[in-house]
Short mmCIF file of C-alpha atoms in Angstrom, two decimals:
data_model
loop_
_atom_site.label_atom_id
_atom_site.label_comp_id
_atom_site.label_asym_id
_atom_site.label_seq_id
_atom_site.Cartn_x
_atom_site.Cartn_y
_atom_site.Cartn_z
CA UNK A 10 -101.79 231.50 14.34
CA UNK A 11 -101.92 229.73 17.66
CA UNK A 12 -98.66 228.41 19.05
CA UNK A 13 -98.53 225.23 21.06
CA UNK A 14 -95.86 224.36 23.55
CA UNK A 15 -96.16 220.61 23.62
CA UNK A 16 -93.91 219.80 26.54
CA UNK A 17 -96.09 221.73 28.92
CA UNK A 18 -99.28 219.94 27.88
CA UNK A 19 -98.44 216.30 28.49
CA UNK A 20 -100.43 214.82 31.34
CA UNK A 21 -98.10 212.06 32.47
CA UNK A 22 -100.67 210.44 34.72
CA UNK A 23 -102.57 209.30 31.62
CA UNK A 24 -99.73 207.41 30.02
CA UNK A 25 -98.10 204.09 30.68
CA UNK A 26 -96.24 201.57 28.63
CA UNK A 27 -93.55 199.01 29.16
CA UNK A 28 -90.64 200.88 27.61
CA UNK A 29 -88.10 199.02 25.55
CA UNK A 30 -84.55 199.66 25.91
CA UNK A 31 -84.87 196.22 25.82
CA UNK A 32 -83.41 196.71 29.27
CA UNK A 33 -85.66 196.21 32.24
CA UNK A 34 -89.20 197.30 31.30
CA UNK A 35 -90.20 200.47 33.11
CA UNK A 36 -93.78 201.44 33.85
CA UNK A 37 -94.12 205.23 33.62
CA UNK A 38 -97.76 205.53 34.67
CA UNK A 39 -100.69 203.47 35.77
CA UNK A 40 -103.34 202.23 33.38
CA UNK A 41 -106.79 201.32 34.57
CA UNK A 42 -110.30 201.39 33.11
CA UNK A 43 -110.77 204.66 34.97
CA UNK A 44 -107.97 206.62 33.33
CA UNK A 45 -107.27 204.89 30.02
CA UNK A 46 -108.07 207.24 27.10
CA UNK A 47 -111.52 206.69 25.61
CA UNK A 48 -112.73 209.80 23.83
CA UNK A 49 -111.19 211.53 20.83
CA UNK A 50 -110.08 214.36 23.15
CA UNK A 51 -108.43 211.79 25.43
CA UNK A 52 -106.52 210.29 22.53
CA UNK A 53 -105.43 213.69 21.26
CA UNK A 54 -103.85 214.37 24.63
CA UNK A 55 -102.45 210.83 24.76
CA UNK A 56 -100.76 211.31 21.38
CA UNK A 57 -98.96 214.45 22.53
CA UNK A 58 -96.34 212.08 23.94
CA UNK A 59 -95.05 211.96 20.37
CA UNK A 60 -93.63 215.48 20.74
CA UNK A 61 -91.72 214.93 23.96
CA UNK A 62 -88.15 214.60 22.56
CA UNK A 63 -88.58 217.38 20.00
CA UNK A 64 -88.26 220.49 22.14
CA UNK A 65 -85.56 222.92 23.19
CA UNK A 66 -85.89 222.88 26.95
CA UNK A 67 -83.00 221.55 29.01
CA UNK A 68 -84.66 218.14 29.12
CA UNK A 69 -87.20 215.99 30.88
CA UNK A 70 -87.30 213.15 33.39
CA UNK A 71 -88.02 209.77 31.86
CA UNK A 72 -86.45 206.82 33.69
CA UNK A 73 -83.37 209.05 33.86
CA UNK A 74 -82.98 212.68 32.90
CA UNK A 75 -83.12 213.09 29.12
CA UNK A 76 -81.98 215.92 26.90
CA UNK A 77 -84.27 216.69 23.99
CA UNK A 78 -83.05 216.48 20.42
CA UNK A 79 -83.03 220.29 20.23
CA UNK A 80 -81.85 221.01 23.78
CA UNK A 81 -79.23 223.74 24.23
CA UNK A 82 -76.87 221.05 25.58
CA UNK A 83 -76.33 217.67 23.94
CA UNK A 84 -78.84 218.59 21.24
CA UNK A 85 -78.55 218.60 17.45
CA UNK A 86 -76.30 221.66 17.33
CA UNK A 87 -73.75 220.15 19.72
CA UNK A 88 -73.87 216.70 18.11
CA UNK A 89 -73.88 217.63 14.43
CA UNK A 90 -72.41 221.15 14.15
CA UNK A 91 -69.65 221.28 16.76
CA UNK A 92 -67.91 218.16 15.36
CA UNK A 93 -67.54 219.71 11.91
CA UNK A 94 -65.19 221.85 9.89
CA UNK A 95 -67.27 224.98 10.56
CA UNK A 96 -66.76 225.28 14.35
CA UNK A 97 -63.64 225.95 16.39
CA UNK A 98 -62.44 223.64 19.13
CA UNK A 99 -63.83 224.79 22.45
CA UNK A 100 -61.77 223.74 25.46
CA UNK A 101 -62.80 226.17 28.20
CA UNK A 102 -65.60 224.08 29.66
CA UNK A 103 -64.12 220.68 28.91
CA UNK A 104 -66.47 217.70 28.91
CA UNK A 105 -68.94 217.18 26.09
CA UNK A 106 -68.23 220.61 24.60
CA UNK A 107 -64.54 219.97 24.12
CA UNK A 108 -64.95 216.41 22.89
CA UNK A 109 -67.78 217.16 20.48
CA UNK A 110 -65.87 220.14 19.08
CA UNK A 111 -62.88 217.85 18.44
CA UNK A 112 -64.97 215.13 16.84
CA UNK A 113 -64.01 212.70 19.60
CA UNK A 114 -66.98 210.67 20.83
CA UNK A 115 -65.09 208.13 22.95
CA UNK A 116 -66.23 209.82 26.16
CA UNK A 117 -69.79 208.71 25.44
CA UNK A 118 -68.86 205.09 26.23
CA UNK A 119 -69.13 205.88 29.93
CA UNK A 120 -72.35 207.85 29.66
CA UNK A 121 -75.19 206.71 31.90
CA UNK A 122 -78.90 206.41 31.23
CA UNK A 123 -79.18 210.09 30.31
CA UNK A 124 -77.77 208.92 26.98
CA UNK A 125 -79.78 209.48 23.83
CA UNK A 126 -79.59 205.70 23.43
CA UNK A 127 -82.33 205.60 26.06
CA UNK A 128 -84.71 206.97 23.45
CA UNK A 129 -85.25 203.45 22.19
CA UNK A 130 -87.72 203.46 25.10
CA UNK A 131 -89.55 206.30 23.35
CA UNK A 132 -89.77 204.15 20.20
CA UNK A 133 -91.49 201.45 22.24
CA UNK A 134 -93.80 204.00 23.78
CA UNK A 135 -94.89 205.16 20.35
CA UNK A 136 -95.41 201.54 19.30
CA UNK A 137 -97.80 201.15 22.23
CA UNK A 138 -99.54 204.45 21.50
CA UNK A 139 -100.09 203.39 17.89
CA UNK A 140 -101.55 200.05 19.00
CA UNK A 141 -103.84 201.74 21.53
CA UNK A 142 -105.14 204.18 18.95
CA UNK A 143 -105.72 201.39 16.44
CA UNK A 144 -107.86 199.51 19.01
CA UNK A 145 -109.86 202.59 20.00
CA UNK A 146 -113.44 203.37 19.02
CA UNK A 147 -112.73 206.90 17.79
CA UNK A 148 -113.37 207.94 14.19
CA UNK A 149 -111.18 206.65 11.39
CA UNK A 150 -110.12 210.20 10.54
CA UNK A 151 -108.96 210.89 14.07
CA UNK A 152 -107.21 207.53 14.22
CA UNK A 153 -105.22 208.27 11.07
CA UNK A 154 -104.23 211.73 12.28
CA UNK A 155 -103.09 210.59 15.73
CA UNK A 156 -101.28 207.52 14.41
CA UNK A 157 -99.52 209.75 11.87
CA UNK A 158 -98.21 211.97 14.68
CA UNK A 159 -96.99 208.95 16.64
CA UNK A 160 -95.33 207.40 13.58
CA UNK A 161 -93.73 210.75 12.71
CA UNK A 162 -92.19 210.95 16.17
CA UNK A 163 -91.09 207.31 16.09
CA UNK A 164 -89.50 207.66 12.65
CA UNK A 165 -87.71 210.90 13.46
CA UNK A 166 -86.30 209.44 16.66
CA UNK A 167 -85.08 206.34 14.83
CA UNK A 168 -83.52 208.61 12.19
CA UNK A 169 -81.49 210.52 14.77
CA UNK A 170 -80.48 207.31 16.56
CA UNK A 171 -79.29 205.95 13.21
CA UNK A 172 -76.99 208.93 12.77
CA UNK A 173 -75.70 208.56 16.32
CA UNK A 174 -75.29 204.80 16.75
CA UNK A 175 -76.25 203.08 13.52
CA UNK A 176 -79.25 200.70 13.63
CA UNK A 177 -80.37 200.07 17.21
CA UNK A 178 -82.70 197.43 18.68
CA UNK A 179 -86.28 198.68 18.82
CA UNK A 180 -89.70 197.21 19.53
CA UNK A 181 -92.13 197.74 16.66
CA UNK A 182 -94.72 195.12 17.62
CA UNK A 183 -96.84 196.07 20.64
CA UNK A 184 -97.46 192.41 21.50
CA UNK A 185 -93.79 192.10 22.43
CA UNK A 186 -93.88 194.87 25.01
CA UNK A 187 -93.27 193.63 28.56
CA UNK A 188 -92.17 190.22 27.28
CA UNK A 189 -88.82 188.47 26.96
CA UNK A 190 -88.51 190.03 23.51
CA UNK A 191 -87.37 193.22 25.24
CA UNK A 192 -84.23 191.42 26.37
CA UNK A 193 -83.06 190.87 22.80
CA UNK A 194 -80.64 193.68 22.04
CA UNK A 195 -79.57 192.35 18.67
CA UNK A 196 -79.06 195.15 16.18
CA UNK A 197 -81.41 194.92 13.19
CA UNK A 198 -80.07 194.97 9.64
CA UNK A 199 -79.70 198.49 8.32
CA UNK A 200 -82.05 197.82 5.40
CA UNK A 201 -84.81 196.66 7.74
CA UNK A 202 -84.28 199.55 10.15
CA UNK A 203 -84.31 202.14 7.37
CA UNK A 204 -87.38 200.62 5.73
CA UNK A 205 -89.27 201.01 9.02
CA UNK A 206 -88.37 204.70 9.18
CA UNK A 207 -89.42 205.14 5.55
CA UNK A 208 -92.76 203.39 6.10
CA UNK A 209 -93.53 205.53 9.15
CA UNK A 210 -92.63 208.73 7.32
CA UNK A 211 -94.69 207.68 4.31
CA UNK A 212 -97.74 207.07 6.51
CA UNK A 213 -97.15 210.41 8.24
CA UNK A 214 -96.84 212.24 4.92
CA UNK A 215 -100.10 210.70 3.70
CA UNK A 216 -102.08 211.46 6.85
CA UNK A 217 -100.69 214.59 8.52
CA UNK A 218 -102.24 217.95 7.75
CA UNK A 219 -100.41 220.30 5.41
CA UNK A 220 -101.20 223.32 7.57
CA UNK A 221 -102.21 222.34 11.12
CA UNK A 222 -104.23 224.94 12.96
CA UNK A 223 -101.83 224.72 15.88
CA UNK A 224 -98.38 225.97 14.98
CA UNK A 225 -95.72 223.51 16.08
CA UNK A 226 -97.53 220.30 15.24
CA UNK A 227 -95.95 217.84 12.84
CA UNK A 228 -97.09 218.43 9.26
CA UNK A 229 -97.06 216.83 5.82
CA UNK A 230 -94.09 218.89 4.61
CA UNK A 231 -91.99 217.81 7.59
CA UNK A 232 -92.69 214.13 6.94
CA UNK A 233 -91.80 214.46 3.24
CA UNK A 234 -88.71 216.50 4.02
CA UNK A 235 -87.43 213.94 6.52
CA UNK A 236 -88.19 211.19 4.02
CA UNK A 237 -86.04 213.08 1.50
CA UNK A 238 -83.24 213.37 4.05
CA UNK A 239 -83.48 209.68 4.88
CA UNK A 240 -83.26 208.55 1.27
CA UNK A 241 -80.52 211.05 0.46
CA UNK A 242 -78.35 209.90 3.36
CA UNK A 243 -78.93 206.28 2.32
CA UNK A 244 -77.88 207.31 -1.20
CA UNK A 245 -81.17 206.15 -2.63
CA UNK A 246 -81.11 209.01 -5.08
CA UNK A 247 -84.24 208.14 -7.06
CA UNK A 248 -86.47 207.90 -3.97
CA UNK A 249 -84.92 211.07 -2.57
CA UNK A 250 -85.79 212.85 -5.81
CA UNK A 251 -89.38 211.59 -5.66
CA UNK A 252 -89.87 212.73 -2.07
CA UNK A 253 -88.35 216.14 -2.78
CA UNK A 254 -90.50 216.65 -5.88
CA UNK A 255 -93.57 215.67 -3.89
CA UNK A 256 -92.69 218.36 -1.34
CA UNK A 257 -92.26 220.96 -4.06
CA UNK A 258 -95.59 219.92 -5.59
CA UNK A 259 -97.40 220.75 -2.34
CA UNK A 260 -97.23 224.35 -3.54
CA UNK A 261 -97.07 225.68 0.01
CA UNK A 262 -93.41 226.61 0.32
CA UNK A 263 -91.09 229.11 -1.31
CA UNK A 264 -87.74 230.73 -0.56
CA UNK A 265 -87.86 234.04 1.28
CA UNK A 266 -85.71 236.93 0.10
CA UNK A 267 -84.56 237.93 3.60
CA UNK A 268 -82.24 235.16 4.83
CA UNK A 269 -81.61 236.81 8.19
CA UNK A 270 -85.35 237.11 8.74
CA UNK A 271 -85.68 233.34 8.92
CA UNK A 272 -84.08 233.48 12.38
CA UNK A 273 -85.72 236.60 13.81
CA UNK A 274 -88.75 236.60 16.07
CA UNK A 275 -90.71 239.09 13.98
CA UNK A 276 -90.54 237.01 10.79
CA UNK A 277 -90.14 233.47 12.10
CA UNK A 278 -93.42 232.33 10.53
CA UNK A 279 -92.87 232.50 6.79
CA UNK A 280 -93.22 230.64 3.50
CA UNK A 281 -89.87 228.85 3.79
CA UNK A 282 -89.79 227.33 7.26
CA UNK A 283 -91.41 223.89 7.04
CA UNK A 284 -91.01 223.05 10.73
CA UNK A 285 -89.33 224.86 13.58
CA UNK A 286 -89.04 224.42 17.32
CA UNK A 287 -91.50 227.05 18.47
CA UNK A 288 -89.92 229.04 21.28
CA UNK A 289 -91.56 231.19 23.92
CA UNK A 290 -89.67 234.37 24.93
CA UNK A 291 -91.05 234.13 28.47
CA UNK A 292 -90.71 230.36 28.95
CA UNK A 293 -89.24 229.44 32.34
CA UNK A 294 -85.79 227.87 32.22
CA UNK A 295 -86.11 226.02 35.51
CA UNK A 296 -88.11 222.86 35.92
CA UNK A 297 -89.86 220.86 33.24
CA UNK A 298 -93.00 222.92 32.74
CA UNK A 299 -93.62 225.69 30.28
CA UNK A 300 -92.66 226.03 26.67
CA UNK A 301 -89.52 225.73 24.61
CA UNK A 302 -86.91 228.44 24.76
CA UNK A 303 -83.98 229.56 22.64
CA UNK A 304 -80.81 230.09 24.68
CA UNK A 305 -78.41 230.15 21.75
CA UNK A 306 -77.16 233.70 22.25
CA UNK A 307 -75.84 232.59 25.63
CA UNK A 308 -73.79 229.90 23.90
CA UNK A 309 -72.71 231.98 20.90
CA UNK A 310 -71.86 235.43 22.26
CA UNK A 311 -68.52 235.93 24.04
CA UNK A 312 -68.83 236.99 27.67
CA UNK A 313 -67.64 240.50 26.88
CA UNK A 314 -69.95 241.06 23.93
CA UNK A 315 -72.21 244.11 24.23
CA UNK A 316 -75.78 242.99 23.93
CA UNK A 317 -78.99 244.94 24.43
CA UNK A 318 -80.70 241.98 26.02
CA UNK A 319 -78.11 239.73 27.57
CA UNK A 320 -74.95 241.70 28.16
CA UNK A 321 -72.88 238.85 26.79
CA UNK A 322 -72.81 235.09 26.62
CA UNK A 323 -71.72 232.49 29.11
CA UNK A 324 -68.33 231.54 27.66
CA UNK A 325 -65.06 233.43 27.42
CA UNK A 326 -63.00 234.45 25.52
CA UNK A 327 -65.16 233.12 22.67
CA UNK A 328 -68.61 231.61 22.48
CA UNK A 329 -69.13 227.87 22.75
CA UNK A 330 -70.26 227.85 19.12
CA UNK A 331 -67.56 229.86 17.42
CA UNK A 332 -67.05 229.43 13.66
CA UNK A 333 -63.52 229.15 12.33
CA UNK A 334 -61.93 231.94 10.36
CA UNK A 335 -61.42 229.41 7.60
CA UNK A 336 -65.19 228.96 7.33
CA UNK A 337 -65.75 232.72 7.42
CA UNK A 338 -63.20 233.23 4.65
CA UNK A 339 -64.82 230.54 2.49
CA UNK A 340 -67.79 232.84 1.81
CA UNK A 341 -67.89 235.21 -1.11
CA UNK A 342 -67.55 238.61 0.62
CA UNK A 343 -70.76 239.66 -1.12
CA UNK A 344 -72.73 236.70 0.30
CA UNK A 345 -75.52 238.11 2.49
CA UNK A 346 -75.50 234.96 4.61
CA UNK A 347 -72.07 235.84 5.95
CA UNK A 348 -73.52 238.96 7.58
CA UNK A 349 -74.72 236.80 10.49
CA UNK A 350 -71.06 236.18 11.40
CA UNK A 351 -69.56 239.19 13.19
CA UNK A 352 -65.79 239.57 12.49
CA UNK A 353 -65.15 242.51 14.85
CA UNK A 354 -66.78 244.28 17.80
CA UNK A 355 -66.01 246.55 20.73
CA UNK A 356 -66.27 244.73 24.04
CA UNK A 357 -67.89 245.92 27.26
CA UNK A 358 -64.69 247.61 28.40
CA UNK A 359 -64.24 249.50 25.13
CA UNK A 360 -61.52 247.21 23.78
CA UNK A 361 -61.54 246.46 20.07
CA UNK A 362 -61.92 242.78 19.24
CA UNK A 363 -61.00 241.55 15.77
CA UNK A 364 -59.35 238.72 13.91
CA UNK A 365 -56.14 239.57 15.74
CA UNK A 366 -57.56 238.59 19.13
CA UNK A 367 -60.64 236.48 18.37
CA UNK A 368 -60.78 232.70 17.91
CA UNK A 369 -63.32 233.22 15.17
CA UNK A 370 -66.24 235.46 14.22
CA UNK A 371 -69.17 235.81 16.58
CA UNK A 372 -72.08 233.64 15.51
CA UNK A 373 -75.25 235.74 15.58
CA UNK A 374 -77.66 233.71 13.54
CA UNK A 375 -80.26 234.05 16.31
CA UNK A 376 -80.16 237.73 17.32
CA UNK A 377 -81.12 238.37 20.94
CA UNK A 378 -84.12 240.62 20.40
CA UNK A 379 -86.51 239.58 23.14
CA UNK A 380 -87.36 241.81 26.08
CA UNK A 381 -84.32 243.13 27.98
CA UNK A 382 -83.76 241.42 31.29
CA UNK A 383 -84.87 237.95 30.20
CA UNK A 384 -82.26 235.22 30.05
CA UNK A 385 -83.67 233.49 26.97
CA UNK A 386 -84.88 234.31 23.49
CA UNK A 387 -88.10 233.73 21.62
CA UNK A 388 -86.60 233.08 18.19
CA UNK A 389 -88.04 229.91 16.72
CA UNK A 390 -85.37 227.42 15.62
CA UNK A 391 -85.88 226.18 12.05
CA UNK A 392 -85.18 222.47 11.76
CA UNK A 393 -86.35 221.98 8.17
CA UNK A 394 -86.51 224.70 5.52
CA UNK A 395 -87.60 224.71 1.90
CA UNK A 396 -84.05 225.65 0.88
CA UNK A 397 -83.02 222.21 2.10
CA UNK A 398 -85.61 220.57 -0.13
CA UNK A 399 -84.33 222.56 -3.12
CA UNK A 400 -80.69 221.65 -2.55
CA UNK A 401 -81.47 218.01 -1.73
CA UNK A 402 -83.42 217.79 -4.98
CA UNK A 403 -80.44 219.24 -6.84
CA UNK A 404 -78.13 216.69 -5.22
CA UNK A 405 -80.41 213.75 -5.98
CA UNK A 406 -80.77 214.80 -9.62
CA UNK A 407 -77.04 215.36 -10.02
CA UNK A 408 -76.13 212.01 -8.50
CA UNK A 409 -78.30 210.25 -11.08
CA UNK A 410 -77.83 212.25 -14.26
CA UNK A 411 -75.70 215.27 -13.47
CA UNK A 412 -74.74 217.81 -14.13
CA UNK A 413 -78.11 218.84 -15.53
CA UNK A 414 -79.51 222.28 -16.20
CA UNK A 415 -82.28 221.67 -13.66
CA UNK A 416 -79.89 220.73 -10.85
CA UNK A 417 -77.68 223.74 -11.55
CA UNK A 418 -80.69 226.05 -11.67
CA UNK A 419 -81.90 224.80 -8.28
CA UNK A 420 -78.55 225.60 -6.66
CA UNK A 421 -78.46 228.99 -8.34
CA UNK A 422 -81.96 229.73 -7.05
CA UNK A 423 -80.79 229.41 -3.44
CA UNK A 424 -77.55 231.33 -4.11
CA UNK A 425 -79.44 234.23 -5.66
CA UNK A 426 -82.34 234.39 -3.22
CA UNK A 427 -80.41 234.05 0.02
CA UNK A 428 -76.86 235.02 -0.83
CA UNK A 429 -77.47 237.66 -3.49
CA UNK A 430 -74.86 235.85 -5.56
CA UNK A 431 -74.33 235.21 -9.24
CA UNK A 432 -74.73 231.77 -10.76
CA UNK A 433 -72.22 229.01 -10.08
CA UNK A 434 -68.99 229.40 -12.05
CA UNK A 435 -68.41 227.09 -15.00
CA UNK A 436 -65.80 225.06 -13.13
CA UNK A 437 -68.38 224.12 -10.49
CA UNK A 438 -70.78 222.71 -13.08
CA UNK A 439 -68.31 220.96 -15.37
CA UNK A 440 -68.96 217.45 -14.05
CA UNK A 441 -71.09 215.44 -11.66
CA UNK A 442 -68.23 215.45 -9.14
CA UNK A 443 -67.63 219.19 -9.33
CA UNK A 444 -71.32 219.99 -8.99
CA UNK A 445 -71.64 217.56 -6.09
CA UNK A 446 -68.77 219.36 -4.35
CA UNK A 447 -70.40 222.72 -5.09
CA UNK A 448 -73.69 221.55 -3.60
CA UNK A 449 -71.94 220.42 -0.40
CA UNK A 450 -70.21 223.78 -0.15
CA UNK A 451 -73.45 225.63 -0.81
CA UNK A 452 -75.15 223.61 1.92
CA UNK A 453 -72.39 224.66 4.31
CA UNK A 454 -73.00 228.35 3.64
CA UNK A 455 -76.76 227.96 3.73
CA UNK A 456 -77.30 225.71 6.77
CA UNK A 457 -74.48 226.51 9.16
CA UNK A 458 -75.61 226.21 12.77
CA UNK A 459 -78.78 224.33 11.85
CA UNK A 460 -77.67 220.89 13.01
CA UNK A 461 -76.94 219.02 9.77
CA UNK A 462 -73.30 219.74 8.82
CA UNK A 463 -71.75 216.51 10.12
CA UNK A 464 -74.51 214.44 8.52
CA UNK A 465 -73.84 216.16 5.19
CA UNK A 466 -70.09 215.59 5.43
CA UNK A 467 -70.54 211.92 6.31
CA UNK A 468 -72.87 211.41 3.34
CA UNK A 469 -70.26 212.91 1.03
CA UNK A 470 -67.48 210.83 2.59
CA UNK A 471 -65.63 213.96 3.71
CA UNK A 472 -66.14 214.21 7.46
CA UNK A 473 -62.63 213.20 8.57
CA UNK A 474 -60.86 215.08 5.78
CA UNK A 475 -62.92 218.22 6.42
CA UNK A 476 -61.96 218.20 10.11
CA UNK A 477 -58.31 217.76 9.20
CA UNK A 478 -58.46 220.61 6.69
CA UNK A 479 -59.94 222.81 9.44
CA UNK A 480 -57.02 222.07 11.73
CA UNK A 481 -58.79 219.42 13.77
CA UNK A 482 -57.55 215.89 14.23
CA UNK A 483 -60.25 213.37 15.06
CA UNK A 484 -59.29 211.48 18.18
CA UNK A 485 -62.24 209.13 18.01
CA UNK A 486 -62.26 205.89 16.02
CA UNK A 487 -65.63 206.39 14.36
CA UNK A 488 -68.01 208.95 12.90
CA UNK A 489 -70.72 207.28 15.03
CA UNK A 490 -71.12 207.34 18.80
CA UNK A 491 -70.19 204.33 20.93
CA UNK A 492 -72.97 202.38 22.59
CA UNK A 493 -72.81 203.26 26.32
CA UNK A 494 -71.07 200.57 28.33
CA UNK A 495 -74.07 200.03 30.61
CA UNK A 496 -76.04 198.89 27.54
CA UNK A 497 -73.27 196.50 26.58
CA UNK A 498 -73.25 195.14 30.13
CA UNK A 499 -76.98 194.35 30.20
CA UNK A 500 -77.03 193.19 26.60
CA UNK A 501 -75.74 189.72 27.44
CA UNK A 502 -73.46 189.78 24.42
CA UNK A 503 -76.28 190.37 21.94
CA UNK A 504 -75.69 194.03 21.16
CA UNK A 505 -72.51 194.81 19.29
CA UNK A 506 -70.44 197.86 20.09
CA UNK A 507 -70.12 200.48 17.38
CA UNK A 508 -67.25 199.53 15.07
CA UNK A 509 -63.97 201.01 16.27
CA UNK A 510 -64.81 201.22 19.97
#
């Protein structure tokens, strides 16, 4: 199967749109009759813009430097796993690492245009791309496919922005681009904002390929899975159930028996991973060219950890991403998923490291198995797995009619296949509330370090209490990020600051 590394393929000279931040419009290219896309091949290249935020390089230049959603720094793992009950507070580097690990987002008020808030410009860019494709003379089939990719990227970006800032002002009508409409920074109603995401994902699900020939492209399962996540987080249980069942009915996905294999290079393409960031073990880490890379071992291994490939991580005395002992102890000792957390090791000097002198277990979900001497890994990074569909379906069913035999069986399927565990105990299935709690706990064991823990806790109304139970005290006033002050300044009083800031 051919891999594609989208970020290295985008020909920026071809693209230009007025980009809404609803700040000053910014032209990022030059359009003319000579270089505007005309052929189907032109439009395929043009549409690759849709993938730009969804990589794991350090970032890219777009008005200001931008981190990607899956960047090693300020990506989904930092934003949604560090500020949770599963990860220890990390103070050694200060800055974003310390504040995210404490669940304190106040520091983001002073962030400049490298803020993820700037990705409202990307939403406008996709709106323009969609309009340009619609007006093109290419075949209807190609139009639908390319528009589906653009709408998938637009929806996914709006989804992440929703979980960072709440509803944000976006341009969804191409006729408003480069007009005074871009100056209106009024937040849309949540219902309207969410319905736009849902409509984009629905179109993507209906028009994307189930199995694209190029590995790494958006696909039908991804669109349906994100639609399930959207409805679940909005507590629209019936629509979440429908989207999850539609994903199951595709017949393409199934749980693998080797949980650890989901995160290893040799078995990264499998029946369970619906979409992953495809990483290149020889991708350059300097500059903006080349493919995605996985640098997670550098952030997870302590500096003194013996490693065949790396010789240790970048942080000391523990890794940046260091689970708490409380989280480690929450596992059944027989749970195979716990094996990716290392409770003891001998360091480079021969000293024994254990619970007595470690902040927490070493997180080794992505083993460093690429060629020795390289500073990165090639492990793909799963972003959506079939196990998530199964557990979301169980949650949606339980919230409507639980506890039901079907919902319980779905949870037990994941426990047995990945954890090697027996069925849920009777106390966990005695009521809708107890099963809901069991599902949240199961999701914690299943998806740790996959960038969804905080979102799960917020949905269950347990984010603040979970941090407190883990020995953290949230210093920030909100579970959402503040709107950067520079946006407030140019918003002429129209954009409201996140509640609490």
